[in-house]
PDB file of N, CA and C in Angstrom:
ATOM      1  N   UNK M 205      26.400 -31.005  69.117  1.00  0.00           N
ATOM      2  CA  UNK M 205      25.434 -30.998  70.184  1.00  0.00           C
ATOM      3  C   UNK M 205      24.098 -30.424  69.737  1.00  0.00           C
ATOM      4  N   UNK M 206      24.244 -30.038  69.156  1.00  0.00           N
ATOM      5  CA  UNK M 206      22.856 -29.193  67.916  1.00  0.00           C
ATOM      6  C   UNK M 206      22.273 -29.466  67.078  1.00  0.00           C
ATOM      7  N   UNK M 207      22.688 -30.728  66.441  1.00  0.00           N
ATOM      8  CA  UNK M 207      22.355 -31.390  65.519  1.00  0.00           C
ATOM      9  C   UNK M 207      20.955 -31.418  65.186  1.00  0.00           C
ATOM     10  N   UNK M 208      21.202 -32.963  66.500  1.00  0.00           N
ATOM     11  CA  UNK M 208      19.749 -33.598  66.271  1.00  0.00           C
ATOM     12  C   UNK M 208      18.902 -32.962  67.011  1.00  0.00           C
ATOM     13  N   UNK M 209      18.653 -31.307  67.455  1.00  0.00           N
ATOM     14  CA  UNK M 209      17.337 -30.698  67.737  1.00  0.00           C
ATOM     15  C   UNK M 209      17.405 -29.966  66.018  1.00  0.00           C
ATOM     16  N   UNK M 210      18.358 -29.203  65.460  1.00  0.00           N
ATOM     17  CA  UNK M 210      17.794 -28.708  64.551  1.00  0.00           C
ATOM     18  C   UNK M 210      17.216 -29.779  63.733  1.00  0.00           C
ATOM     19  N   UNK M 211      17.451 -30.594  63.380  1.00  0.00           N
ATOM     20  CA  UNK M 211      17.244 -31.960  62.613  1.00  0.00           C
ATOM     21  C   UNK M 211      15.620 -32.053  63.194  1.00  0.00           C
ATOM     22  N   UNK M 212      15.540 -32.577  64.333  1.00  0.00           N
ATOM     23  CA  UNK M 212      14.156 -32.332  64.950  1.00  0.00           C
ATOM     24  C   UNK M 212      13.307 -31.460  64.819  1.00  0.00           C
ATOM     25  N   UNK M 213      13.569 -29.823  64.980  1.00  0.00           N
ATOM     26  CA  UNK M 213      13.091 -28.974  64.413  1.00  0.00           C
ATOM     27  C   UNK M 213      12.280 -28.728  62.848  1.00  0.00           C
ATOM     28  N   UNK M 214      13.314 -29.307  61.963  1.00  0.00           N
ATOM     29  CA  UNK M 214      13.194 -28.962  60.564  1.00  0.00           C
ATOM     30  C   UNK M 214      12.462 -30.435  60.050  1.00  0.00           C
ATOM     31  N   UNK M 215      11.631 -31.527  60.766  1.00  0.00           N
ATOM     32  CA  UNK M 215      11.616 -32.875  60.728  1.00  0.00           C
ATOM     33  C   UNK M 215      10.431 -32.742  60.095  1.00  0.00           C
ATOM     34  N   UNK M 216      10.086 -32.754  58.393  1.00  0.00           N
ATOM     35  CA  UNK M 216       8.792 -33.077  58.414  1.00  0.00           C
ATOM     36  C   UNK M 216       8.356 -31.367  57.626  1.00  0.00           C
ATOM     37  N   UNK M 217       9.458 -30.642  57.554  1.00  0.00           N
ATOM     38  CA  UNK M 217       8.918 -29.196  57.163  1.00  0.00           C
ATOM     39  C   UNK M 217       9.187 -29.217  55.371  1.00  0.00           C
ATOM     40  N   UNK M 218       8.581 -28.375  54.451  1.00  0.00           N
ATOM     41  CA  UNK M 218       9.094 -28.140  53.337  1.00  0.00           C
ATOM     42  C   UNK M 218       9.439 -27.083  53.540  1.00  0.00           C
ATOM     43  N   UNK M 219      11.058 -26.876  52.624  1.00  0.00           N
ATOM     44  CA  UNK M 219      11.735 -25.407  52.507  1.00  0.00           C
ATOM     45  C   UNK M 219      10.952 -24.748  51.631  1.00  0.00           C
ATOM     46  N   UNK M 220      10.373 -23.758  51.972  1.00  0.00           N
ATOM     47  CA  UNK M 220       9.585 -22.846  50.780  1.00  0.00           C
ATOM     48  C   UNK M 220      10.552 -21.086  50.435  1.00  0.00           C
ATOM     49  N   UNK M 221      11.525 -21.056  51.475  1.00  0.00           N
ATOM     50  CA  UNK M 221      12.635 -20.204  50.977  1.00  0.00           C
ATOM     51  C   UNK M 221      13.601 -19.623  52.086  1.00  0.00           C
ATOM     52  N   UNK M 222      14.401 -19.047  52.068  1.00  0.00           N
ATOM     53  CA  UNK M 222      15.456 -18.942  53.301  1.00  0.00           C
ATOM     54  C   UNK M 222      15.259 -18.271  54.581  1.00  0.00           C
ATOM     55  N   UNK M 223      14.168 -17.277  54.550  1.00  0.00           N
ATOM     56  CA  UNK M 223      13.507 -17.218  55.469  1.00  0.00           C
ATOM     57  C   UNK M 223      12.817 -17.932  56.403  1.00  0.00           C
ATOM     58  N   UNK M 224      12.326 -18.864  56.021  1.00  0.00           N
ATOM     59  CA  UNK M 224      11.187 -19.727  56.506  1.00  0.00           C
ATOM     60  C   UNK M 224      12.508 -20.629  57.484  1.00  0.00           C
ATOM     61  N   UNK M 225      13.498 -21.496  56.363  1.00  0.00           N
ATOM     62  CA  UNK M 225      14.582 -21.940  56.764  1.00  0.00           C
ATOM     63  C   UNK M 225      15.434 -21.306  57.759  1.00  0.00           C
ATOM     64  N   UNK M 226      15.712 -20.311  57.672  1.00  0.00           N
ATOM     65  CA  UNK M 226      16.371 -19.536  58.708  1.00  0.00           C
ATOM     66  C   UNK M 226      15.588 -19.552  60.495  1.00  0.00           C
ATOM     67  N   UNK M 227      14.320 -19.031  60.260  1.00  0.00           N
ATOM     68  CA  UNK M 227      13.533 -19.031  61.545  1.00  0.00           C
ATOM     69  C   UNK M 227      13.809 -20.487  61.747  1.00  0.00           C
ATOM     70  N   UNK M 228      13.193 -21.404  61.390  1.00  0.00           N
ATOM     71  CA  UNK M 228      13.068 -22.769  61.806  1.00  0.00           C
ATOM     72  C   UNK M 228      14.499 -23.314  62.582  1.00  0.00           C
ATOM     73  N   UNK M 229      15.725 -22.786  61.841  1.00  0.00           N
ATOM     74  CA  UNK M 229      16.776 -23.048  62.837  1.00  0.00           C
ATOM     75  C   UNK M 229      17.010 -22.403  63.718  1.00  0.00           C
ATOM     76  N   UNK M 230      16.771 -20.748  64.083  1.00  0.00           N
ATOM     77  CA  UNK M 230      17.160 -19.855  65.056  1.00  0.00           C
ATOM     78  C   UNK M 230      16.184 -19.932  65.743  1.00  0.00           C
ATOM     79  N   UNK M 231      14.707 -20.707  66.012  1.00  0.00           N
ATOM     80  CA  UNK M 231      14.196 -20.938  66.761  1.00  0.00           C
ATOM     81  C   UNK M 231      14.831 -22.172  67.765  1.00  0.00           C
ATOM     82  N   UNK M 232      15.483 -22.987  67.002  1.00  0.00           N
ATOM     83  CA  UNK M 232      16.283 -24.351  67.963  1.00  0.00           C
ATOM     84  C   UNK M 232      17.143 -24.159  68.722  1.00  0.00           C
ATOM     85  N   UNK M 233      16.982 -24.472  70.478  1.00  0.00           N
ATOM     86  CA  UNK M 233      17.759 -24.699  71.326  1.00  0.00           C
ATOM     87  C   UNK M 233      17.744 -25.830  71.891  1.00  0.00           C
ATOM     88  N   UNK M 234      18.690 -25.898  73.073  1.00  0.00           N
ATOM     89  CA  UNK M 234      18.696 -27.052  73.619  1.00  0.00           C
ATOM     90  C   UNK M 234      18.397 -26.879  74.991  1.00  0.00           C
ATOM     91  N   UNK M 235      17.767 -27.937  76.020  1.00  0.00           N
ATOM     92  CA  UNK M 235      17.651 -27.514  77.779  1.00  0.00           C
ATOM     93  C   UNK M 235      18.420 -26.801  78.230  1.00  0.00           C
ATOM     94  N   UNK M 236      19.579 -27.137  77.912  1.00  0.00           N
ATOM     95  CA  UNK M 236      20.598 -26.563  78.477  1.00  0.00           C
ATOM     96  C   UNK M 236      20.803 -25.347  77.825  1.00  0.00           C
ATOM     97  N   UNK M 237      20.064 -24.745  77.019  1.00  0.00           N
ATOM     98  CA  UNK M 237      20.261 -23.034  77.062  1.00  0.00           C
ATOM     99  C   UNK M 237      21.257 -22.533  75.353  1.00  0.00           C
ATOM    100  N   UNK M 238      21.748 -24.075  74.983  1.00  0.00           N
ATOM    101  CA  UNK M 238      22.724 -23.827  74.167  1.00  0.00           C
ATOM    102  C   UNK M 238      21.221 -23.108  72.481  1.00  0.00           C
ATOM    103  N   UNK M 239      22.035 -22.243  72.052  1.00  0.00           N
ATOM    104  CA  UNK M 239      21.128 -21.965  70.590  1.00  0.00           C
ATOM    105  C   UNK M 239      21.493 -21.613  69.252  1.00  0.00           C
ATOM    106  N   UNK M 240      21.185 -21.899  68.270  1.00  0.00           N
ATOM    107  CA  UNK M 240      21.551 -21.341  66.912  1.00  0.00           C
ATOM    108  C   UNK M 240      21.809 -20.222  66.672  1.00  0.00           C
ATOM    109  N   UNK M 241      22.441 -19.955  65.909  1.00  0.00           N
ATOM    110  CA  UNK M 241      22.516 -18.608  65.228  1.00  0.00           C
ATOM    111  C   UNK M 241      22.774 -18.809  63.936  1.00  0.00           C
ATOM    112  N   UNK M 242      21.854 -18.461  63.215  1.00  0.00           N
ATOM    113  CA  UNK M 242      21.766 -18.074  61.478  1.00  0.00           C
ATOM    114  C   UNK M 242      22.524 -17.240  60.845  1.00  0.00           C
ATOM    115  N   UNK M 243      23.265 -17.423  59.927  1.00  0.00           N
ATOM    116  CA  UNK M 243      23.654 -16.433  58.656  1.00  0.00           C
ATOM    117  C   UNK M 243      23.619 -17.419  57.419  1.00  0.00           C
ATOM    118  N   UNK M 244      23.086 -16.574  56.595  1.00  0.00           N
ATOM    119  CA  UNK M 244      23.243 -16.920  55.453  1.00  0.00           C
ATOM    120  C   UNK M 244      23.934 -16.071  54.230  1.00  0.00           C
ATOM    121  N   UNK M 245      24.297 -17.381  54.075  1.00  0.00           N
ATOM    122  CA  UNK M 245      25.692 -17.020  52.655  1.00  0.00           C
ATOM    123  C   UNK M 245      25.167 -17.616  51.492  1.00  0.00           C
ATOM    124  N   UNK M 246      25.108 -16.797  50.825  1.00  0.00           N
ATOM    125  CA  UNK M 246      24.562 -16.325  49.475  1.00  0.00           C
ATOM    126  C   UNK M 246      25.544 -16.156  48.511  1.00  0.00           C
ATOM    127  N   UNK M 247      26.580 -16.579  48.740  1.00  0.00           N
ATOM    128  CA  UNK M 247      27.833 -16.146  47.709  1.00  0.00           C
ATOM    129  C   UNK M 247      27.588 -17.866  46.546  1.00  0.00           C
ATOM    130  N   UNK M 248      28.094 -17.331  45.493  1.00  0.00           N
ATOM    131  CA  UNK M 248      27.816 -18.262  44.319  1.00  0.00           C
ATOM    132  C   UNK M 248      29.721 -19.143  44.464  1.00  0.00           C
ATOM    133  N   UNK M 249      29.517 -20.211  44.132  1.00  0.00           N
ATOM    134  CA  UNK M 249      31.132 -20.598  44.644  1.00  0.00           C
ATOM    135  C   UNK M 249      31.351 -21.404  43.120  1.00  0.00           C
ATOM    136  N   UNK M 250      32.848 -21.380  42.712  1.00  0.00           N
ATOM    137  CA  UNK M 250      32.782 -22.103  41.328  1.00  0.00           C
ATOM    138  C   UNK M 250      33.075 -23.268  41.319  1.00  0.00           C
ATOM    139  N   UNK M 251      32.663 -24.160  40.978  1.00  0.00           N
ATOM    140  CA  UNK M 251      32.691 -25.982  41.110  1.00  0.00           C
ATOM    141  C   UNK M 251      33.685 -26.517  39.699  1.00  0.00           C
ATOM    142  N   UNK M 252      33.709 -27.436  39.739  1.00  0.00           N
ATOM    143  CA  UNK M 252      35.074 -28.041  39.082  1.00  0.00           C
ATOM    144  C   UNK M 252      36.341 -27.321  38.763  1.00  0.00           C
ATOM    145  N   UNK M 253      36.552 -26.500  39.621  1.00  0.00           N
ATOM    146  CA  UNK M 253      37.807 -26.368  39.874  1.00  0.00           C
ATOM    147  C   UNK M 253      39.352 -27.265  39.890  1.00  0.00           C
ATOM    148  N   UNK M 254      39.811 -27.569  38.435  1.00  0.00           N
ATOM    149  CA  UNK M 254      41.109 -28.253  38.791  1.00  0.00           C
ATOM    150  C   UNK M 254      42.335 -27.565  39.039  1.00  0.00           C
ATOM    151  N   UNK M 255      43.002 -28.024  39.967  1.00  0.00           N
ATOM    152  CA  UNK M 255      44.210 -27.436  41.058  1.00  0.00           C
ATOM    153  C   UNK M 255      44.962 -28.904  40.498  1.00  0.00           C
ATOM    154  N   UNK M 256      46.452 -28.213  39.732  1.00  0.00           N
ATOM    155  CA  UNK M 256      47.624 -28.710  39.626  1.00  0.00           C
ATOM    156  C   UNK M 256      48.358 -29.240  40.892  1.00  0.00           C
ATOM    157  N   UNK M 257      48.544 -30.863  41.100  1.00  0.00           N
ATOM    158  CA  UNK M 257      49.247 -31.083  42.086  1.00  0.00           C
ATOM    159  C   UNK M 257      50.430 -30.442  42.262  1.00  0.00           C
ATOM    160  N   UNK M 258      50.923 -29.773  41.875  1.00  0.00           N
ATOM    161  CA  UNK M 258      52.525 -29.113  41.834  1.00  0.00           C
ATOM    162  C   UNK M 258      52.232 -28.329  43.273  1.00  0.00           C
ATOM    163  N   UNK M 259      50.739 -27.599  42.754  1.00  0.00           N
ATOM    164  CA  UNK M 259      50.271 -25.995  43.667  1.00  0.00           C
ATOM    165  C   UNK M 259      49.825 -26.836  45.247  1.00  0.00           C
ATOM    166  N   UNK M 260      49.621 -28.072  45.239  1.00  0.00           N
ATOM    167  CA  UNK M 260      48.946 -28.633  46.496  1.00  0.00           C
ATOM    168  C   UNK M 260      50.061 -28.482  48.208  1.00  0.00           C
ATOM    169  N   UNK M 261      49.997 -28.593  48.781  1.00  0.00           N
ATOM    170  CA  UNK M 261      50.784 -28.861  49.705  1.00  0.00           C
ATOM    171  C   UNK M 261      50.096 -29.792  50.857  1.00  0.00           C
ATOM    172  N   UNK M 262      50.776 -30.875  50.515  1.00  0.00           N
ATOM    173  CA  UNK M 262      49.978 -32.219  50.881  1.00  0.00           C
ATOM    174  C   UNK M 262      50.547 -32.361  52.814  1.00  0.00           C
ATOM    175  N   UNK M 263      51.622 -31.831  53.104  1.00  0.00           N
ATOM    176  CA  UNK M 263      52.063 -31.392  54.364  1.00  0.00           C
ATOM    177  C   UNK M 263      50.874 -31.074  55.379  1.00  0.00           C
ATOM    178  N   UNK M 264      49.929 -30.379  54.373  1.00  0.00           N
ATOM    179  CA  UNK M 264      49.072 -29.745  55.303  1.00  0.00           C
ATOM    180  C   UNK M 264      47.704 -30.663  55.470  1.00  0.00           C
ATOM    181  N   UNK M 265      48.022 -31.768  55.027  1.00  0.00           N
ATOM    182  CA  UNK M 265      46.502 -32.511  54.774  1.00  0.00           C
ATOM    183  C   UNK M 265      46.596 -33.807  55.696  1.00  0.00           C
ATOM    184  N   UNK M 266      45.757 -33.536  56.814  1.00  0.00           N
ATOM    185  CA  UNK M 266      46.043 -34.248  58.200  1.00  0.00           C
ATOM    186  C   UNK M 266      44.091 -35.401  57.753  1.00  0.00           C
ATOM    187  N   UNK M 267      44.794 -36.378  57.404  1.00  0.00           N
ATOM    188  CA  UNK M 267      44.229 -37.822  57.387  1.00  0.00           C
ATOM    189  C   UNK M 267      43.386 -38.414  58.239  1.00  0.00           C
ATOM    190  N   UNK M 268      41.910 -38.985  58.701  1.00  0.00           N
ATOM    191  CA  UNK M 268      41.829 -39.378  59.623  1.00  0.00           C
ATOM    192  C   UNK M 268      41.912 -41.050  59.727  1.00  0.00           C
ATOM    193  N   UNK M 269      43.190 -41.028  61.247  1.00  0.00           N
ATOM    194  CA  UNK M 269      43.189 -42.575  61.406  1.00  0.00           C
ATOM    195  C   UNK M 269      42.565 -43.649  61.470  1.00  0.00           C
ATOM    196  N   UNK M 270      41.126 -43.715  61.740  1.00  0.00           N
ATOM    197  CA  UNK M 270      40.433 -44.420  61.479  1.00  0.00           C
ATOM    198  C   UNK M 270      39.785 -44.486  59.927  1.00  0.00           C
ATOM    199  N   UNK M 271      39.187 -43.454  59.653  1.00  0.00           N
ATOM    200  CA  UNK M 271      38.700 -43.670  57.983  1.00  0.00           C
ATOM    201  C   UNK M 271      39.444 -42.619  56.735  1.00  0.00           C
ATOM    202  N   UNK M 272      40.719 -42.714  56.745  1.00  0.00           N
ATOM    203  CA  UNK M 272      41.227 -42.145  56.093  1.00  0.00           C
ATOM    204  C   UNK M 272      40.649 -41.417  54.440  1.00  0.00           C
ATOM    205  N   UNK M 273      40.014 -42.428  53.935  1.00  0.00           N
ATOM    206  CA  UNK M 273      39.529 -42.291  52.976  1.00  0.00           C
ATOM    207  C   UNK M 273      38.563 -41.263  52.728  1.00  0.00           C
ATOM    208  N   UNK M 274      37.482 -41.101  53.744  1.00  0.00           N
ATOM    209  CA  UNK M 274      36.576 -40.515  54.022  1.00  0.00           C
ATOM    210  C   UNK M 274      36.829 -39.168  54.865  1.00  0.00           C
ATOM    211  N   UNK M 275      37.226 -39.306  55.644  1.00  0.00           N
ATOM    212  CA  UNK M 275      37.979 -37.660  56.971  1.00  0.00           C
ATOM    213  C   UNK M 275      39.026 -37.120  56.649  1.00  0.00           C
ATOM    214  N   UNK M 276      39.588 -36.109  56.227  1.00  0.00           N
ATOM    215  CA  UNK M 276      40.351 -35.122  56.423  1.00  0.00           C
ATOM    216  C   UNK M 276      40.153 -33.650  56.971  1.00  0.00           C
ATOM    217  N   UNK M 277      41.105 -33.072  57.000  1.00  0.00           N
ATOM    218  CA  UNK M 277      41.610 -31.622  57.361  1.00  0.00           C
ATOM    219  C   UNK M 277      42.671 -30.925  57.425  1.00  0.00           C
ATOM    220  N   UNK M 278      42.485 -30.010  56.690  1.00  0.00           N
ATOM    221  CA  UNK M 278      43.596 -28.834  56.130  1.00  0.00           C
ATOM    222  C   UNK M 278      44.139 -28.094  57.437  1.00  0.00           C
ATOM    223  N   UNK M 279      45.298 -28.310  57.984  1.00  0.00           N
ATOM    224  CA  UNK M 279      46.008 -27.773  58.876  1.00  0.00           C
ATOM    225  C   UNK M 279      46.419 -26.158  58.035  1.00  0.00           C
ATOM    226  N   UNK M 280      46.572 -25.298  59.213  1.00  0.00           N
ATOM    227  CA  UNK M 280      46.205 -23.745  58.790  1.00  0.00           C
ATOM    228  C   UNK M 280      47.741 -23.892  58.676  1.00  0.00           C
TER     229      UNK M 280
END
């Protein structure tokens, strides 16, 4: 429901650093009263990570019926 005002908001802006970025979204609400709230995460995350199918538990990996290929989600 937030989308397309922050999208609107940020339409046309250059990021010049996370501040700037941050206001620009916690300034966005909607008529109806609904509003952002900012945090930013700053944590460094490690990428190519390979995970042995053995360790997977595929039980938990809920498919979506229409575009399977594309949608999933990890049931807790």
């Amino acid at each position: 429901r937030l989308f397309c005002h922050v999208h609107h908001a940020i339409q046309g802006a250059v990021f010049s650093d996370y501040d700037f970025v941050k206001e620009l979204f916690a300034k966005t609400k909607t008529d109806t009263g609904l509003k952002v709230t900012v945090r930013l995460n700053l944590k460094e995350y490690k990428t190519s990570i390979i995970t042995d199918k053995k360790e997977v538990d595929f039980d938990r990996i809920k498919f979506n019926q229409f575009v399977p290929h594309l949608s999933y989600h990890i049931a807790a």
